[in-house]
């Protein structure tokens, strides 16, 4: 079997995505800093975060059906082009001195919408460029890529924002151009050969994917649990920024603090393949929730940006194991023709709470302050850990081999 490092198409896909994700982390750090600089309002920063992630809730299901119909590679190229243009328009408006909060929100919403389509297509494409046996290793490398991009992109976002408010968004626009170039060089098709039979109604096809996922108790409950944790972590990012800013941290230092997630994630991605092979998926799910539940309260008692970054890194260390284990499980047992729809249904549940996390964090920070906000988030995380432990769908989950054997 060809090693992944010699798999030309996988290397191109990985490299293009690495540059693109780095650009996204840079601009993602700059968005709240920009809104806070213009309005001095955490609630408005939370509103922009809400608009950026609202497409996760609105468009996941139709996007999954469309990705299974359309050419996945072409879809990814068009989405990258649209995101690059949107980011460039934001930078131009900043340089011209005509930027408004409405435009920031609109660009964030457009970028989020195109990300939904791109992400579903990319997730399905991985299985077409690597053999099934190498999926855990490929997903682990993707996790390392994403976490490494966070580690580098978030401090870079703060540093570049300090140089010029438009710079992070220009850099992100260029990153999308690099991603497009890498996609154009890939030879492999991103989907199996499509049937010539006439397509049914889009709603019917979406329903087929939802029903399939519903009949997988472990994946269904795992999606619900990650919805809660994603809500909390989306809220936590804004909480960390506000706490650090209130203690006099510079934009560059805030970026370093947030980069803790990248450091922890890269380290976690190194052990994720071993965990996937040796630790049952149900153990990873229950254990991850308890680690987060124990670490979350520390944010309420720590004020140093460096210590906050260390806590954030410890939380992020667990994430790759979850993503690789659950991702391998899902991709291995899902038919290719359903990949977009299954991913969209799962992501709708798992990521649909993210926009609410941004909105809730902004409102809570202004109304009750950072400390009480963290206490509330900690209580909710504890509830998730107890729910994971008590769930029969998690505790009685079959192994990956058993689930794959049942499907065949």
Coordinates of C-alpha atoms in Angstrom, one line a residue, residues 1-8 10-11 134 141:
X1 CA 0.0 0.0 0.0
X2 CA 1.4 3.4 -1.0
X3 CA 2.2 5.5 2.1
X4 CA 0.1 8.7 2.5
X5 CA 3.2 10.9 2.1
X6 CA 3.6 9.4 -1.5
X7 CA -0.1 9.6 -2.4
X8 CA 0.1 12.6 -4.7
X10 CA -3.8 13.2 -0.8
X11 CA -0.7 15.4 -0.4
X134 CA -5.7 4.3 5.6
X141 CA -3.2 13.9 9.6

